[in-house]
Amino acid sequence: MSNALTLERIFSAPGLSGAALRAPAFSPDGRLVTFLQGRDNDPSRLDLWAYDIASGTLRLLVDADQLHQGDESLSDEEKARRERQRLFASGIVEYHWSHDGKALLFPLAGNLYYYPLGGQARQLTDSAAFDLDAKFSPDDTQVAFVRDQNLWVLDLASGQVRPLTQDGAGPIKNGMAEFVAQEEMTRLSGYWWSPDSRQIAFLQVDESPVPEVTRNEIYAERIELIQQRYPAAGDANVRVKLGVLSVESGSVTWLDLGSDEDIYIARVDWSQDPNLLTYQWQNRNQQRLELRGVDLATGHTRLLLAESADTWVNLHDDLRFLKTGNSLLWASERSGFKHLYHLKDGELTPLTQGQWQLDAVKVVDEASGWVYFSGWLSDPKERQLYRARLDGRSASPELVSKEAGWHEVTFSPDAGHYLDLYSRFDQPPQVALHDASGQRLAYLVENRLDERHPLSPYLGQWTAPQYGTLAAEDGQTLHYQVFKPSTPMPPKGYPAIVRVYGGPHAQLVVNAWSEANLWTQYMVQRGYVVFQLDNRGSFNRGKAFEDAIYQQLAVAELADQVQGAQWLKAQDFVDGSRVGIYGHSYGGFMTLMAMFRSGDTFAAGVSGAPVTDWYLYDSHYTERYLNTPQANGAGYERSAVFPYTQGLAGELLIYHGMADDNVLFSNTTKLANQLQQQGKLFELMAYPGAKHSLYGRETRIHMYKTISHFFDRTLGRGLISAPNL
């Protein structure tokens, strides 16, 4: 007999998704696969494990307690860094292989630890400061790291530690990624070793132009006033300088970035030549991205290639320097879809093309003449592994992965093996070792859904989504998924909930396992239809699909979500008078717009941690889609929720973390004030001390209970005879 799913069980150990591992990596010699895994009695406490490919044996390689025991007090910088990584764990949360594969480096509790394979771990630093972003030099003789806003280096043979920069203090930060680089550019580092270990390229960030704001973080028993330099849309950004530092002498050569100081440095990469450094220069409105190369011997900078768009240019991590031919690989959306190109002698040759989407380059095997990448050719709901010829002669990419579903792939350095994190909507993540042809060699985590699996007691009531498509008003295809209950249908049909995100660089309708869908299953088992649709502006469908939102948010997105809801209401299994909407973050913003502007469609809505005023959000994200306020003030006004609040007619619940440093709590307080002044009734749940992710078992149980109770009261109308909360 199948058990009824409860919210307490969803957020309890062992996790219903089964065994999980994090941060998989191959040793540089390709002999071991290492990964982080939680303990049976404490899934959030991570240790390092290793799988020996030749022998097929698995063992605990490093116990976190052997390195450090006791509390792990984090610096404010590290707390913010982990929040932006959505990393909520303790123990070994990060590790780095030496380039020769003989040792590992661990940052833990603010200090650095060195572990030679087969030897004893030793602590490298013991400082009152918090040491960040540690990296081996390519020759493995030194370790660089950031301490007190300066770059430092440690000699592994002598143990000597010395600063490489000394002017980091106050608004000046050396070797560190600024706020928007971490939050919006997926760049967490601000320095890079040269291939010969003699130099370090680094960014110096000057935050003094950025307005300093006082942000409240409200906890249960205290209020913290945080002074933060936050670059909101239209405000001044940091000033950046790119320098090349001699590790031996400490001398710095500053590079000429041009006369325009209001720019971003999105990426920095050394080529295989230690005299050629490249960086990606992006202008303020993000409509131009330049890959520039600097000859350090002459100081000459040249433009290697440029991308431009009338809307914005997306960033990526698909630059690869080839060993032969003085050439490189580069991904571009210039055709309308992201594809891979070969740049040689100034000529850009496509290696892939068509109306499908490349996701990311995984490895380049120059010896065999292949480049491996993830993406989709026929079904955007899936992510597969492909390979194409480096000489450009592939008529069509060759499919490597075997199973329908979602593949997250990590390759060995020699491209001989890959680790595949694979899932489907009905299969929690499996981790398997494959050879380069796609042949599975061994499971590291099989995650078989047998009687021993944590999900087993609940499978009898598990519901598979039904997939379908609709046509947007401009003719583009919209993909949806709908979950239907197996409980007896009420006379007028089931109540329904539209789960929405709707924002850029996100995709919900996928054939993949999602822990977010555990609450969906919970609600479906209790008699609700749950519907999701990827509107225009969301990810993985080509640039034209994304560009529909440019300079006005919640117009195309809302039109698509309303169209999906109207389709839903027309189905004979749905009670059209009982359709609600729920979303978090951008989804919270979409929920508000739906309730204010389409109240005849949605009877109730739950808005979690919503943006309400885009003037309050950060520059790089907001200006990418809305341009600057100076250039598009009318678009900012139309994209805020405040002009539309008089349209609220249905039931509305808003929740927000009171220490949110991403979407500030002031977004909700500003909206609450206007709704109160207009006499509009709504419900509000505020979580003391909670950040944007509202992490924590008890917090998340309470949050989902609050949401579930709200929908029971506003949509359920007695449908659920015995609420299982």
XYZ file of C-alpha atoms in Angstrom:
725
model
C 0.000 0.000 0.000
C 1.299 3.421 -0.937
C 1.870 6.014 1.770
C 0.543 9.556 1.552
C 3.285 12.124 1.034
C 3.706 14.735 3.780
C 5.627 17.980 3.847
C 7.619 16.798 6.853
C 8.737 13.746 4.898
C 9.705 15.779 1.827
C 12.189 17.783 3.900
C 13.515 14.947 6.088
C 16.422 12.533 5.743
C 16.990 10.349 3.890
C 16.054 12.526 0.940
C 13.353 11.199 -1.351
C 15.643 11.718 -4.339
C 17.921 9.009 -2.961
C 21.698 9.052 -2.674
C 23.320 12.177 -4.063
C 26.836 13.325 -4.788
C 28.241 16.757 -5.507
C 31.185 18.340 -7.299
C 32.273 15.285 -9.340
C 35.762 15.512 -10.820
C 38.350 13.264 -12.417
C 41.867 13.182 -11.102
C 44.250 14.719 -13.662
C 45.605 11.269 -14.547
C 42.053 10.009 -15.129
C 42.519 7.221 -12.577
C 40.031 8.359 -9.942
C 36.604 9.939 -9.861
C 36.144 12.075 -6.766
C 32.975 13.621 -5.389
C 31.422 15.055 -2.253
C 28.738 13.129 -0.415
C 26.725 13.741 2.731
C 26.687 11.370 5.669
C 23.881 8.973 6.459
C 23.265 10.669 9.796
C 23.882 14.205 8.491
C 23.324 14.687 4.743
C 24.503 18.304 4.917
C 27.939 17.341 6.305
C 30.089 16.522 3.256
C 33.153 14.274 2.921
C 35.303 13.474 -0.124
C 34.930 10.061 -1.751
C 36.898 8.413 -4.539
C 36.047 5.740 -7.114
C 38.992 3.846 -8.619
C 38.182 3.262 -12.294
C 40.533 0.311 -12.790
C 39.483 -1.681 -9.715
C 35.896 -0.494 -9.491
C 36.271 0.199 -5.768
C 34.742 3.079 -3.854
C 36.244 4.509 -0.673
C 36.125 7.457 1.661
C 39.144 9.531 0.674
C 39.041 12.439 3.124
C 36.834 12.775 6.199
C 36.017 16.433 6.856
C 36.517 15.876 10.586
C 40.130 14.880 9.948
C 40.735 18.385 8.648
C 38.619 20.441 11.019
C 36.227 19.792 13.875
C 33.898 22.177 15.609
C 32.035 25.218 14.404
C 32.756 26.577 10.947
C 32.316 30.303 11.384
C 32.085 31.929 7.975
C 33.105 35.428 7.021
C 30.429 37.730 5.626
C 32.101 37.463 2.209
C 31.985 33.661 2.311
C 28.386 33.627 3.512
C 27.397 35.814 0.578
C 29.484 33.723 -1.830
C 27.774 30.503 -0.716
C 24.327 32.078 -0.902
C 25.020 33.043 -4.514
C 26.142 29.469 -5.196
C 23.034 28.150 -3.411
C 25.467 26.096 -1.334
C 24.008 25.129 2.041
C 26.295 22.518 3.581
C 29.238 22.092 5.938
C 32.424 20.070 5.932
C 34.253 19.797 2.633
C 32.205 21.968 0.280
C 35.037 22.660 -2.174
C 38.205 20.867 -3.260
C 40.908 21.230 -5.919
C 43.199 18.669 -7.525
C 46.848 19.519 -8.057
C 47.734 19.473 -11.744
C 49.936 16.403 -11.337
C 47.151 14.544 -9.527
C 49.258 13.868 -6.444
C 47.532 16.125 -3.943
C 44.320 17.915 -3.042
C 43.623 21.361 -1.637
C 40.726 22.120 0.702
C 39.445 25.477 1.961
C 37.676 24.782 5.245
C 36.518 27.105 8.041
C 38.607 29.952 6.658
C 41.886 28.053 6.458
C 43.579 25.934 3.791
C 44.486 22.244 4.037
C 46.812 20.185 1.843
C 46.365 16.455 1.385
C 48.990 14.391 -0.504
C 47.473 11.129 -1.747
C 48.573 8.343 0.548
C 49.918 10.796 3.132
C 48.713 12.930 5.992
C 46.724 16.105 5.587
C 48.356 19.268 6.871
C 47.014 22.714 7.568
C 48.606 25.350 5.360
C 47.215 28.528 6.913
C 46.063 29.490 10.372
C 44.952 33.067 10.246
C 42.388 35.176 12.023
C 41.393 36.320 8.532
C 39.290 34.188 6.197
C 41.253 32.740 3.265
C 39.230 32.538 0.041
C 39.426 31.184 -3.507
C 42.599 29.087 -3.195
C 44.265 27.707 -6.360
C 47.323 25.580 -7.100
C 49.877 27.086 -9.452
C 50.129 25.061 -12.681
C 53.519 23.655 -11.554
C 51.970 22.716 -8.165
C 54.700 24.414 -6.146
C 52.565 27.276 -4.846
C 49.041 28.100 -3.741
C 47.467 31.500 -4.295
C 44.494 32.774 -2.306
C 42.682 35.936 -1.242
C 43.005 37.293 2.304
C 41.763 40.660 3.546
C 41.047 41.831 -0.021
C 44.597 41.096 -1.193
C 46.238 38.328 -3.180
C 48.635 36.095 -1.253
C 50.852 33.196 -2.249
C 52.117 30.232 -0.222
C 55.208 28.209 -1.128
C 54.383 24.539 -0.511
C 57.977 23.470 0.077
C 58.861 26.084 2.703
C 55.416 27.005 3.963
C 56.268 30.681 3.507
C 53.241 32.937 3.031
C 53.544 36.418 1.543
C 51.224 39.053 0.117
C 51.380 39.826 -3.591
C 49.245 42.964 -3.310
C 48.986 45.287 -0.351
C 46.592 48.067 -1.306
C 43.394 46.053 -0.832
C 41.262 47.740 1.819
C 37.960 49.585 2.082
C 36.479 49.857 -1.419
C 39.598 48.380 -3.103
C 39.555 44.605 -3.628
C 42.309 42.643 -5.383
C 41.683 39.283 -7.016
C 38.027 39.225 -5.984
C 34.875 39.047 -8.082
C 32.520 41.955 -7.534
C 28.880 41.450 -6.511
C 27.359 41.404 -10.006
C 30.111 39.130 -11.342
C 29.244 36.542 -8.691
C 25.475 37.000 -8.784
C 24.881 37.550 -12.505
C 27.957 36.585 -14.556
C 28.648 33.221 -12.845
C 32.216 34.403 -12.272
C 33.261 33.709 -8.693
C 36.978 34.434 -9.030
C 39.022 37.530 -9.754
C 42.482 36.095 -10.533
C 44.087 33.552 -12.872
C 47.506 31.807 -12.893
C 49.568 31.936 -16.085
C 50.416 28.534 -17.664
C 54.078 28.863 -16.656
C 53.248 29.735 -13.003
C 55.287 32.931 -13.197
C 52.445 35.440 -13.440
C 48.922 36.011 -12.169
C 46.340 38.052 -14.023
C 43.950 39.717 -11.611
C 41.179 42.255 -11.412
C 41.295 45.158 -9.018
C 37.814 46.340 -8.131
C 37.178 49.848 -6.842
C 33.716 50.001 -5.269
C 33.872 53.691 -4.333
C 31.593 54.865 -7.214
C 28.826 52.463 -6.146
C 26.185 54.024 -3.870
C 26.358 52.787 -0.316
C 22.986 51.717 1.020
C 21.842 50.644 4.443
C 20.082 47.329 4.261
C 18.081 45.856 7.135
C 18.402 42.185 7.965
C 15.657 41.381 10.444
C 16.235 38.343 12.644
C 14.052 36.892 15.388
C 15.766 38.762 18.206
C 17.789 41.469 16.498
C 18.000 43.774 13.512
C 21.299 44.135 11.678
C 21.982 47.249 9.657
C 24.204 46.229 6.750
C 26.190 48.874 4.924
C 26.483 47.587 1.382
C 27.640 49.047 -1.890
C 24.811 47.812 -4.081
C 24.798 48.728 -7.806
C 21.093 49.068 -8.517
C 19.832 49.601 -12.055
C 21.073 52.927 -13.395
C 23.575 53.451 -10.568
C 27.313 53.654 -10.989
C 29.089 50.305 -11.122
C 32.504 49.414 -9.771
C 35.606 50.546 -11.624
C 37.769 47.629 -12.712
C 41.442 47.368 -13.638
C 43.078 44.296 -15.143
C 46.667 43.700 -14.137
C 49.359 41.081 -14.645
C 51.424 40.407 -11.552
C 54.910 38.929 -11.394
C 54.813 36.285 -8.664
C 58.553 36.607 -8.040
C 58.893 40.394 -7.823
C 55.333 41.490 -7.062
C 55.452 44.110 -9.831
C 52.183 44.796 -11.664
C 51.597 45.709 -15.296
C 48.208 47.323 -15.770
C 46.514 46.673 -19.102
C 44.806 49.322 -21.195
C 41.075 48.503 -21.223
C 40.108 51.556 -23.256
C 38.714 54.988 -22.503
C 35.241 53.791 -21.470
C 35.368 52.968 -17.756
C 31.676 52.038 -17.459
C 32.199 48.452 -18.584
C 32.264 44.857 -17.394
C 35.124 42.366 -17.586
C 33.099 39.188 -17.896
C 35.846 36.582 -18.357
C 39.654 36.367 -18.256
C 41.513 33.403 -19.797
C 45.115 32.590 -20.538
C 45.806 30.982 -23.886
C 48.266 28.090 -24.080
C 50.942 30.727 -24.689
C 51.970 32.408 -21.390
C 52.486 35.627 -23.336
C 48.881 35.773 -24.614
C 46.167 36.757 -22.152
C 42.562 37.181 -23.255
C 39.645 38.940 -21.646
C 36.000 39.444 -22.526
C 34.998 43.103 -22.518
C 31.289 43.939 -22.281
C 29.767 47.379 -22.583
C 27.263 48.727 -20.057
C 24.113 47.958 -22.061
C 25.480 44.463 -22.833
C 24.813 44.780 -26.552
C 28.473 44.235 -27.437
C 30.920 41.602 -26.219
C 34.537 41.645 -27.375
C 37.160 38.928 -26.993
C 40.456 40.760 -26.769
C 43.971 39.317 -26.755
C 46.953 40.994 -25.106
C 50.498 40.177 -26.198
C 52.298 40.626 -22.886
C 55.708 40.757 -24.577
C 54.761 43.864 -26.567
C 51.772 45.163 -24.622
C 49.731 45.199 -27.829
C 45.987 44.448 -27.566
C 44.024 43.189 -30.548
C 40.382 42.356 -31.118
C 40.030 38.610 -31.715
C 36.265 38.647 -32.318
C 33.115 40.541 -31.336
C 29.459 39.714 -30.742
C 26.711 42.307 -31.019
C 22.920 42.367 -30.743
C 20.078 44.864 -30.784
C 18.902 43.359 -27.480
C 21.702 41.782 -25.437
C 24.564 39.291 -25.810
C 24.505 36.285 -23.478
C 27.698 35.276 -21.706
C 29.040 31.704 -21.832
C 32.003 29.573 -20.729
C 32.713 27.877 -24.056
C 36.021 29.460 -25.057
C 38.608 26.745 -25.709
C 42.170 27.294 -26.965
C 43.452 24.580 -29.267
C 47.005 23.276 -29.052
C 47.544 23.341 -32.790
C 47.044 25.988 -35.421
C 46.997 29.002 -33.077
C 43.208 28.835 -33.012
C 40.256 28.599 -30.652
C 36.681 27.427 -30.276
C 33.922 29.904 -29.459
C 30.166 29.711 -28.953
C 27.885 32.318 -30.505
C 24.188 33.050 -30.954
C 24.751 35.103 -34.115
C 22.653 32.625 -36.129
C 19.745 32.933 -33.691
C 20.694 29.718 -31.883
C 23.779 29.013 -29.809
C 26.340 27.124 -31.886
C 30.040 26.360 -31.887
C 32.583 28.071 -34.124
C 36.279 27.637 -34.928
C 38.318 30.855 -35.089
C 41.548 30.623 -37.082
C 43.435 33.427 -38.793
C 40.548 35.780 -38.154
C 37.992 33.537 -39.874
C 35.059 32.129 -37.906
C 33.858 28.747 -39.231
C 30.722 27.065 -37.829
C 31.170 23.554 -36.451
C 27.468 23.169 -35.626
C 24.416 24.854 -37.114
C 20.649 24.571 -37.295
C 17.513 25.522 -35.383
C 18.531 23.760 -32.205
C 20.515 24.751 -29.155
C 24.015 23.894 -27.966
C 24.203 24.062 -24.183
C 27.894 23.844 -23.242
C 31.216 22.492 -24.481
C 32.280 19.537 -22.326
C 35.696 18.566 -23.664
C 37.883 18.952 -26.737
C 39.699 15.812 -27.911
C 42.210 17.215 -30.367
C 44.004 13.883 -30.784
C 40.854 12.234 -32.113
C 39.456 15.353 -33.764
C 36.224 15.617 -31.747
C 34.540 18.226 -29.593
C 31.921 16.952 -27.125
C 29.039 19.162 -26.037
C 25.613 19.031 -24.415
C 22.419 20.373 -25.952
C 19.346 19.253 -27.896
C 18.643 18.638 -31.573
C 14.998 17.554 -31.629
C 13.472 17.980 -28.163
C 14.192 21.036 -25.996
C 12.837 19.185 -22.944
C 15.924 16.968 -22.985
C 19.662 17.506 -22.622
C 21.846 15.035 -24.475
C 25.570 14.581 -25.105
C 26.811 14.966 -28.694
C 30.083 15.210 -30.528
C 31.108 17.006 -33.714
C 34.231 16.963 -35.860
C 36.762 19.698 -35.200
C 37.409 19.992 -38.942
C 33.803 21.078 -39.485
C 32.921 18.103 -41.644
C 30.131 16.746 -39.445
C 26.909 16.769 -41.438
C 25.088 16.593 -38.111
C 26.344 16.107 -34.566
C 26.636 12.498 -33.426
C 24.523 11.484 -30.414
C 26.662 9.943 -27.654
C 24.274 9.581 -24.701
C 21.850 6.685 -24.872
C 18.809 7.377 -22.691
C 15.981 9.864 -23.151
C 16.054 12.456 -20.378
C 18.515 14.922 -18.886
C 22.307 14.401 -18.889
C 24.813 16.495 -16.916
C 28.272 15.382 -18.048
C 31.799 15.756 -16.625
C 34.725 14.501 -18.759
C 38.129 13.196 -17.783
C 41.047 15.410 -18.875
C 42.066 12.931 -21.591
C 38.476 12.736 -22.919
C 38.529 8.971 -22.465
C 35.722 8.785 -19.902
C 32.853 10.839 -18.639
C 30.658 10.886 -15.590
C 26.959 11.200 -16.388
C 24.492 12.637 -13.870
C 21.311 11.393 -15.513
C 17.641 11.682 -14.610
C 14.109 11.587 -16.008
C 10.857 12.905 -14.588
C 10.327 9.433 -13.074
C 13.954 8.564 -12.264
C 15.925 10.357 -9.526
C 19.505 11.198 -10.497
C 21.806 8.326 -11.356
C 25.565 8.733 -11.639
C 27.424 6.422 -13.995
C 30.870 6.157 -15.528
C 30.938 5.925 -19.332
C 33.603 5.633 -21.979
C 33.764 8.280 -24.687
C 31.513 6.249 -26.993
C 28.685 6.459 -24.448
C 29.006 2.897 -23.182
C 28.170 2.670 -19.483
C 30.975 1.038 -17.481
C 29.749 1.290 -13.903
C 27.268 3.006 -11.637
C 28.531 5.192 -8.843
C 24.958 5.908 -7.770
C 22.404 3.646 -9.427
C 19.496 5.030 -7.405
C 17.287 2.141 -8.384
C 13.658 2.610 -7.419
C 13.357 -0.672 -5.565
C 11.857 -1.417 -2.155
C 14.947 -0.024 -0.401
C 14.705 3.398 -2.026
C 13.353 6.215 0.200
C 10.773 7.045 -2.474
C 9.441 3.499 -2.620
C 6.568 3.923 -0.099
C 5.142 6.793 -2.160
C 5.453 5.500 -5.727
C 1.947 4.065 -5.802
C 0.538 7.597 -5.941
C 3.235 9.097 -8.157
C 1.940 11.067 -11.150
C 3.704 11.470 -14.481
C 3.324 14.769 -16.343
C 1.588 14.995 -19.675
C 3.505 17.135 -22.146
C 2.102 19.333 -24.882
C 2.582 22.518 -26.890
C 0.690 25.727 -27.572
C 1.360 28.499 -30.071
C 2.254 31.944 -28.727
C 0.623 34.994 -30.281
C 3.696 35.471 -32.507
C 3.594 31.819 -33.613
C 6.477 30.514 -31.506
C 5.984 27.141 -29.824
C 5.363 27.009 -26.078
C 5.977 23.760 -24.193
C 3.901 22.815 -21.157
C 3.498 19.971 -18.694
C 0.402 19.148 -16.674
C 0.050 16.874 -13.641
C -3.430 15.399 -13.109
C -4.695 13.809 -9.870
C -5.900 10.238 -9.608
C -8.340 11.146 -6.822
C -12.066 11.205 -7.676
C -12.874 14.268 -9.767
C -15.348 16.765 -8.256
C -18.478 17.503 -10.313
C -17.080 20.737 -11.759
C -13.497 19.515 -12.100
C -10.328 19.823 -10.053
C -8.877 23.103 -8.790
C -5.622 23.950 -10.560
C -2.366 25.736 -9.766
C -0.110 27.304 -12.381
C 3.492 27.045 -11.128
C 5.498 29.787 -12.785
C 8.997 31.164 -12.934
C 8.876 32.839 -16.316
C 12.214 34.658 -16.125
C 15.310 34.498 -18.301
C 17.852 31.675 -18.134
C 15.420 29.205 -16.606
C 13.483 26.262 -17.999
C 10.832 24.332 -16.060
C 9.330 22.003 -18.663
C 12.010 19.330 -18.880
C 12.195 15.559 -18.821
C 14.298 15.596 -15.680
C 13.975 14.823 -12.009
C 13.302 17.921 -9.919
C 13.124 18.147 -6.151
C 10.901 21.180 -6.670
C 8.339 18.781 -8.096
C 8.012 16.964 -4.764
C 5.617 19.691 -3.603
C 3.866 19.374 -6.959
C 3.347 15.671 -6.315
C 2.102 16.474 -2.812
C -0.524 18.861 -4.155
C -1.545 16.521 -6.979
C -2.076 13.685 -4.508
C -4.377 16.006 -2.566
C -6.564 16.733 -5.579
C -4.998 19.650 -7.456
C -4.016 19.873 -11.110
C -0.576 21.494 -11.444
C 0.405 23.165 -14.725
C 3.729 24.599 -15.913
C 4.570 26.414 -19.146
C 7.827 27.873 -20.441
C 6.862 31.283 -21.761
C 8.756 33.425 -24.217
C 11.772 34.959 -22.509
C 12.780 31.691 -20.866
C 15.865 29.663 -21.716
C 17.058 27.072 -24.227
C 14.818 27.899 -27.175
C 16.974 30.286 -29.199
C 17.603 34.008 -29.041
C 14.349 35.150 -30.696
C 12.414 33.266 -28.032
C 14.371 35.101 -25.319
C 14.326 38.510 -26.975
C 10.544 38.889 -26.716
C 10.977 40.434 -23.243
C 13.476 43.135 -24.221
C 12.725 46.550 -22.666
C 9.384 45.446 -21.157
C 9.001 42.646 -18.622
C 5.831 40.661 -17.886
C 4.238 41.469 -21.235
C 5.066 38.530 -23.521
C 5.628 36.307 -20.469
C 2.267 37.138 -18.925
C 0.440 36.795 -22.248
C 1.845 33.263 -22.597
C 1.022 32.264 -19.029
C -2.527 33.596 -19.393
C -2.886 31.674 -22.642
C -1.727 28.528 -20.857
C -4.174 29.147 -18.011
C -7.027 29.690 -20.467
C -6.188 26.388 -22.165
C -6.169 24.772 -18.723
C -9.540 26.249 -17.791
C -11.035 24.874 -21.008
C -10.196 21.269 -20.054
C -13.086 19.195 -18.759
C -11.065 18.021 -15.755
C -10.463 21.586 -14.428
C -12.877 23.855 -12.564
C -12.226 27.133 -14.378
C -13.381 29.181 -11.391
C -10.671 27.676 -9.192
C -7.343 28.360 -10.947
C -4.477 29.842 -8.926
C -0.871 30.788 -9.629
C 2.323 30.432 -7.587
C 5.919 31.495 -8.158
C 9.095 32.507 -6.325
C 11.553 35.320 -7.176
C 10.885 36.201 -10.843
C 7.961 33.812 -10.457
C 6.785 35.918 -7.526
C 6.934 38.991 -9.771
C 4.968 37.095 -12.449
C 2.363 36.066 -9.869
C 1.802 39.687 -8.854
C 1.462 40.785 -12.464
C -1.006 37.959 -13.094
C -3.109 38.874 -10.071
C -3.062 42.607 -10.828
C -3.512 42.467 -14.606
C -5.351 39.183 -15.217
C -7.587 38.875 -12.188
C -10.331 37.360 -14.310
C -8.019 34.427 -15.055
C -6.591 33.681 -11.609
C -8.701 33.395 -8.478
C -5.741 33.238 -6.066
C -1.995 33.732 -6.134
C 1.075 33.125 -3.979
C 4.013 35.440 -4.607
C 7.328 34.431 -3.044
C 10.211 36.916 -2.589
C 9.027 39.025 -5.529
C 10.743 41.816 -7.369
C 8.212 44.638 -7.409
C 10.327 47.537 -8.665
C 13.204 46.884 -11.061
C 14.914 50.077 -9.939
C 15.642 48.096 -6.749
C 17.419 45.219 -8.502
C 21.060 45.007 -9.569
C 22.465 46.668 -12.664
C 23.874 43.770 -14.675
C 20.764 41.577 -14.563
C 18.173 44.317 -14.893
C 19.862 46.368 -17.598
C 20.470 43.259 -19.694
C 16.738 43.001 -20.310
C 15.431 46.536 -19.699
C 18.458 48.571 -20.833
C 19.423 51.373 -18.461
C 16.754 53.493 -16.749
C 18.252 56.503 -18.475
C 17.590 54.909 -21.893
C 14.285 53.178 -21.082
C 12.575 54.901 -18.172
C 9.126 54.150 -19.574
C 9.980 50.455 -19.765
C 10.962 50.425 -16.087
C 7.651 52.032 -15.129
C 5.650 49.526 -17.207
C 7.648 46.623 -15.766
C 6.975 47.532 -12.115
C 3.893 46.130 -10.408
C 2.717 49.431 -8.909
C 0.752 50.859 -11.863
C -1.491 47.794 -11.814
C -2.302 47.133 -8.141
C -5.847 48.511 -8.409
C -6.630 45.464 -10.523
C -6.288 43.054 -7.595
C -9.567 41.197 -7.180
C -8.623 37.687 -6.076
C -6.911 36.335 -2.979
C -3.180 37.135 -2.626
C -0.483 35.779 -0.314
C 3.020 37.261 -0.298
C 5.970 35.745 1.591
C 9.533 37.011 1.842
C 12.747 36.392 3.787
C 13.519 39.345 6.032
C 17.281 39.050 5.485
C 17.081 38.595 1.699
C 20.175 40.190 0.128
C 19.190 39.285 -3.440
C 15.604 40.502 -3.824
C 15.558 42.965 -0.953
C 12.677 42.824 1.534
C 11.958 46.467 0.634
C 10.389 45.162 -2.592
C 7.618 43.649 -0.483
C 7.318 46.461 2.058
C 6.935 49.008 -0.730
C 4.144 46.929 -2.284
C 2.466 46.269 1.079
C 2.275 49.992 1.748
C 0.612 50.724 -1.600
C -1.900 47.897 -1.240
C -2.773 49.126 2.246
C -3.202 52.698 1.056
C -5.540 51.436 -1.672
C -7.546 49.346 0.783
C -6.608 46.108 -0.954
C -6.681 43.062 1.307
C -3.834 40.539 1.093
C -1.925 38.136 3.311
C 1.741 38.431 4.248
C 4.156 35.907 5.762
C 7.614 37.220 6.656
C 10.493 34.918 7.665
C 12.971 36.433 10.162
C 16.596 35.818 9.239
C 15.745 34.060 5.970
C 17.665 34.764 2.764
C 16.323 34.511 -0.772
C 16.357 30.704 -0.852
C 14.540 30.431 2.501
C 16.853 27.562 3.336
C 16.326 25.385 6.407
C 14.083 22.388 7.057
C 11.666 24.016 9.481
C 11.459 27.207 7.433
C 10.666 25.331 4.240
C 8.088 23.098 5.911
C 6.367 26.166 7.313
C 6.542 27.976 3.979
C 4.954 25.120 2.036
C 2.348 24.540 4.739
C 1.423 28.200 4.491
C 1.118 27.992 0.707
C -0.863 24.752 0.835
C -3.277 26.054 3.483
C -3.779 29.211 1.453
C -4.763 27.287 -1.674
C -6.981 24.957 0.359
C -8.875 27.971 1.695
C -9.082 29.888 -1.577
C -9.365 27.122 -4.187
C -10.032 23.864 -2.334
C -13.461 24.681 -0.898
C -13.679 21.427 0.992
C -12.236 19.328 -1.821
C -9.690 17.746 0.513
C -11.623 16.022 3.248
C -8.555 15.271 5.391
C -5.729 17.700 4.636
C -2.410 15.903 4.965
C -0.263 18.811 6.066
